């Protein structure tokens, strides 16, 4: 098991590191300020942005219902693809020496 998460303070706490070590999970450290390596940024939220584009939602309930429908409309392969793209994204970041890039 390899866990990728950002370097937020609670993710770097001693207790969490201890538990992850006990579980035997490998941690892939997420470089600071690197959204290019976050599946939610390059895959999930990008798709969500396309879904929400040009929609006029009148209130919080309508927004909530729209988001529930969006998540329910995606099959397992959609989420798996976001994870499967990680090695490609890592290579892109390496090739640009950690600089940001546009998709």
Coordinates of N, CA and C in Angstrom, one line a residue:
X1 N 0.9 -1.2 0.0 CA 0.0 0.0 0.0 C 0.9 1.2 0.0
X2 N 0.6 2.1 -0.9 CA 1.3 3.4 -1.0 C 0.3 4.5 -0.8
X3 N 0.6 5.4 0.2 CA -0.3 6.4 0.5 C 0.3 7.7 0.0
X4 N -0.5 8.5 -0.8 CA 0.0 9.8 -1.2 C -0.9 10.8 -0.6
X5 N -0.3 11.7 0.2 CA -1.1 12.8 0.7 C -0.2 14.1 0.7
X6 N -0.9 15.2 1.0 CA -0.1 16.4 1.0 C 0.7 16.5 2.3
X7 N 1.4 17.6 2.4 CA 2.2 17.7 3.6 C 1.6 18.6 4.7
X8 N 0.3 18.6 4.7 CA -0.4 19.4 5.8 C 0.1 19.0 7.1
X9 N 0.0 19.9 8.1 CA 0.5 19.7 9.4 C 0.0 18.4 10.0
X10 N -1.2 18.1 9.9 CA -1.7 16.9 10.6 C -1.2 15.6 9.9
X11 N -0.8 15.7 8.6 CA -0.3 14.5 7.9 C 1.2 14.3 8.3
X12 N 1.8 15.3 8.9 CA 3.2 15.1 9.3 C 3.4 14.9 10.8
X13 N 2.3 14.8 11.5 CA 2.3 14.6 12.9 C 2.9 13.3 13.3
X14 N 3.6 13.3 14.5 CA 4.3 12.1 14.9 C 3.3 10.9 15.1
X15 N 2.1 11.1 15.6 CA 1.2 10.0 15.8 C 0.8 9.4 14.5
X16 N 0.5 10.2 13.5 CA 0.1 9.7 12.2 C 1.3 8.9 11.6
X17 N 2.5 9.4 11.6 CA 3.6 8.7 11.1 C 3.8 7.4 11.8
X18 N 3.6 7.4 13.1 CA 3.7 6.1 13.8 C 2.7 5.1 13.4
X19 N 1.5 5.5 13.2 CA 0.4 4.6 12.8 C 0.7 4.1 11.4
X20 N 1.1 4.9 10.5 CA 1.4 4.5 9.1 C 2.5 3.4 9.1
X21 N 3.5 3.7 10.0 CA 4.6 2.7 10.1 C 4.1 1.4 10.6
X22 N 3.2 1.4 11.6 CA 2.6 0.2 12.2 C 1.8 -0.6 11.1
X23 N 1.1 0.2 10.3 CA 0.3 -0.5 9.2 C 1.2 -1.0 8.1
X24 N 2.5 -0.6 8.0 CA 3.4 -1.0 7.0 C 3.1 -0.3 5.7
X25 N 2.5 0.9 5.7 CA 2.2 1.6 4.5 C 3.4 2.5 4.1
X26 N 3.7 2.5 2.8 CA 4.7 3.4 2.3 C 4.0 4.7 2.0
X27 N 4.7 5.8 2.4 CA 4.1 7.1 2.1 C 4.9 7.8 1.0
X28 N 4.2 8.3 0.0 CA 4.8 9.1 -1.0 C 4.6 10.5 -0.6
X29 N 5.6 11.2 -0.3 CA 5.5 12.6 0.2 C 5.1 13.5 -1.0
X30 N 4.2 14.3 -0.7 CA 3.7 15.3 -1.7 C 4.5 16.6 -1.6
X31 N 5.1 17.0 -2.7 CA 5.9 18.2 -2.6 C 5.0 19.4 -2.2
X32 N 5.5 20.4 -1.5 CA 4.6 21.5 -1.2 C 4.2 22.3 -2.4
X33 N 3.0 22.8 -2.4 CA 2.5 23.6 -3.5 C 2.6 22.9 -4.9
X34 N 2.2 21.7 -4.9 CA 2.3 21.0 -6.2 C 1.0 20.3 -6.5
X35 N 0.0 21.1 -7.0 CA -1.3 20.5 -7.3 C -1.2 19.6 -8.6
X36 N -0.1 19.7 -9.3 CA 0.0 18.9 -10.5 C 0.1 17.4 -10.1
X37 N 0.3 17.1 -8.9 CA 0.4 15.7 -8.4 C -0.8 15.2 -7.6
X38 N -1.8 16.1 -7.5 CA -3.0 15.7 -6.8 C -4.1 15.2 -7.7
X39 N -4.5 13.9 -7.6 CA -5.6 13.4 -8.5 C -6.8 14.2 -8.5
X40 N -7.2 14.8 -7.3 CA -8.4 15.5 -7.2 C -8.3 16.8 -8.0
X41 N -7.1 17.4 -8.1 CA -6.9 18.6 -8.9 C -6.9 18.4 -10.4
X42 N -6.1 17.4 -10.9 CA -6.0 17.2 -12.3 C -7.1 16.3 -12.9
X43 N -7.8 15.6 -12.1 CA -8.8 14.6 -12.7 C -10.2 14.9 -12.2
X44 N -10.4 14.8 -10.9 CA -11.7 14.9 -10.3 C -12.3 16.4 -10.5
X45 N -11.6 17.4 -10.0 CA -12.1 18.7 -10.0 C -12.2 19.3 -11.4
X46 N -11.3 18.8 -12.3 CA -11.3 19.3 -13.7 C -12.6 18.8 -14.3
X47 N -13.0 17.5 -14.1 CA -14.2 17.0 -14.6 C -15.4 17.7 -14.0
X48 N -15.3 18.0 -12.7 CA -16.4 18.6 -12.0 C -16.6 20.1 -12.6
X49 N -15.5 20.7 -12.9 CA -15.6 22.0 -13.5 C -16.3 22.0 -14.8
X50 N -16.1 21.0 -15.6 CA -16.8 20.9 -16.9 C -18.3 20.6 -16.6
X51 N -18.6 19.9 -15.6 CA -20.0 19.6 -15.3 C -20.7 20.8 -14.9
X52 N -20.0 21.6 -14.1 CA -20.7 22.8 -13.5 C -20.7 24.0 -14.4
X53 N -19.8 24.0 -15.5 CA -19.7 25.1 -16.4 C -21.1 25.5 -17.0
X54 N -21.4 26.8 -16.9 CA -22.6 27.4 -17.4 C -23.9 27.0 -16.7
X55 N -23.8 26.4 -15.6 CA -25.0 26.0 -14.8 C -25.2 27.2 -13.8
X56 N -26.5 27.5 -13.7 CA -26.9 28.5 -12.7 C -27.6 27.8 -11.6
X57 N -27.0 27.6 -10.5 CA -27.6 26.9 -9.3 C -28.1 28.0 -8.4
X58 N -29.4 27.8 -8.0 CA -30.1 28.9 -7.3 C -29.8 28.9 -5.8
X59 N -29.4 27.7 -5.2 CA -29.2 27.7 -3.8 C -28.3 26.5 -3.4
X60 N -28.0 26.4 -2.1 CA -27.1 25.4 -1.6 C -27.7 24.0 -1.8
X61 N -29.0 23.8 -1.7 CA -29.6 22.5 -1.9 C -29.4 22.1 -3.4
X62 N -29.6 23.0 -4.3 CA -29.5 22.7 -5.7 C -28.0 22.3 -6.0
X63 N -27.1 23.0 -5.4 CA -25.7 22.7 -5.6 C -25.4 21.3 -5.0
X64 N -25.8 21.1 -3.8 CA -25.6 19.8 -3.2 C -26.2 18.6 -4.0
X65 N -27.4 18.8 -4.5 CA -28.0 17.8 -5.3 C -27.2 17.6 -6.6
X66 N -26.7 18.6 -7.2 CA -25.9 18.6 -8.4 C -24.6 17.8 -8.2
X67 N -24.0 18.1 -7.1 CA -22.7 17.4 -6.7 C -23.0 15.9 -6.5
X68 N -24.0 15.6 -5.7 CA -24.3 14.2 -5.5 C -24.6 13.4 -6.8
X69 N -25.3 14.1 -7.7 CA -25.6 13.5 -9.0 C -24.3 13.3 -9.8
X70 N -23.4 14.3 -9.7 CA -22.1 14.2 -10.4 C -21.3 13.0 -9.9
X71 N -21.1 12.9 -8.6 CA -20.3 11.8 -8.0 C -21.0 10.5 -8.3
X72 N -22.3 10.4 -8.3 CA -23.0 9.1 -8.6 C -22.9 8.7 -10.0
X73 N -22.7 9.7 -10.9 CA -22.7 9.4 -12.3 C -21.3 8.8 -12.8
X74 N -20.3 8.9 -11.9 CA -19.0 8.4 -12.3 C -18.8 7.0 -11.8
X75 N -18.3 6.2 -12.7 CA -18.1 4.8 -12.4 C -16.7 4.6 -11.8
X76 N -16.5 3.4 -11.3 CA -15.2 3.1 -10.7 C -14.0 3.3 -11.6
X77 N -14.2 3.1 -12.9 CA -13.1 3.3 -13.8 C -12.7 4.8 -13.9
X78 N -13.6 5.7 -13.7 CA -13.3 7.1 -13.7 C -12.3 7.4 -12.6
X79 N -12.7 6.9 -11.4 CA -11.8 7.2 -10.2 C -10.5 6.4 -10.3
X80 N -10.5 5.2 -10.8 CA -9.3 4.4 -11.0 C -8.4 5.1 -12.0
X81 N -8.9 5.7 -13.0 CA -8.1 6.4 -14.0 C -7.3 7.5 -13.4
X82 N -7.9 8.3 -12.5 CA -7.2 9.4 -11.8 C -6.0 8.9 -11.1
X83 N -6.1 7.7 -10.4 CA -5.0 7.1 -9.7 C -4.0 6.6 -10.7
X84 N -4.5 5.9 -11.7 CA -3.5 5.3 -12.7 C -2.7 6.3 -13.4
X85 N -3.2 7.5 -13.5 CA -2.4 8.6 -14.2 C -1.3 9.2 -13.3
X86 N -1.2 8.8 -12.0 CA -0.2 9.4 -11.2 C 1.2 9.2 -11.7
X87 N 1.7 8.0 -12.1 CA 3.1 7.9 -12.6 C 3.4 8.9 -13.8
X88 N 2.4 9.0 -14.7 CA 2.6 9.9 -15.8 C 2.7 11.4 -15.3
X89 N 1.9 11.7 -14.3 CA 2.0 13.1 -13.7 C 3.3 13.3 -13.0
X90 N 3.8 12.3 -12.3 CA 5.0 12.4 -11.6 C 6.2 12.7 -12.6
X91 N 6.1 11.9 -13.7 CA 7.1 12.1 -14.7 C 7.1 13.5 -15.3
X92 N 5.9 14.0 -15.6 CA 5.8 15.4 -16.1 C 6.4 16.4 -15.2
X93 N 6.1 16.2 -13.9 CA 6.7 17.2 -12.9 C 8.2 17.1 -12.8
X94 N 8.7 15.9 -12.9 CA 10.2 15.7 -13.0 C 10.8 16.3 -14.2
X95 N 10.1 16.2 -15.3 CA 10.7 16.8 -16.6 C 10.7 18.3 -16.6
X96 N 9.8 18.9 -15.8 CA 9.8 20.4 -15.8 C 10.5 20.9 -14.5
X97 N 11.2 20.0 -13.8 CA 11.9 20.3 -12.6 C 11.0 21.0 -11.5
X98 N 9.8 20.4 -11.4 CA 8.9 20.9 -10.3 C 8.1 22.2 -10.6
X99 N 8.3 22.8 -11.8 CA 7.6 24.0 -12.1 C 6.1 23.6 -12.5
X100 N 5.2 24.6 -12.4 CA 3.9 24.3 -12.7 C 3.7 24.3 -14.3
X101 N 2.7 23.6 -14.7 CA 2.5 23.5 -16.1 C 1.0 23.5 -16.4
X102 N 0.5 23.9 -17.5 CA -0.9 23.9 -17.9 C -1.3 22.7 -18.6
X103 N -2.5 22.3 -18.5 CA -3.0 21.1 -19.2 C -3.7 21.5 -20.4

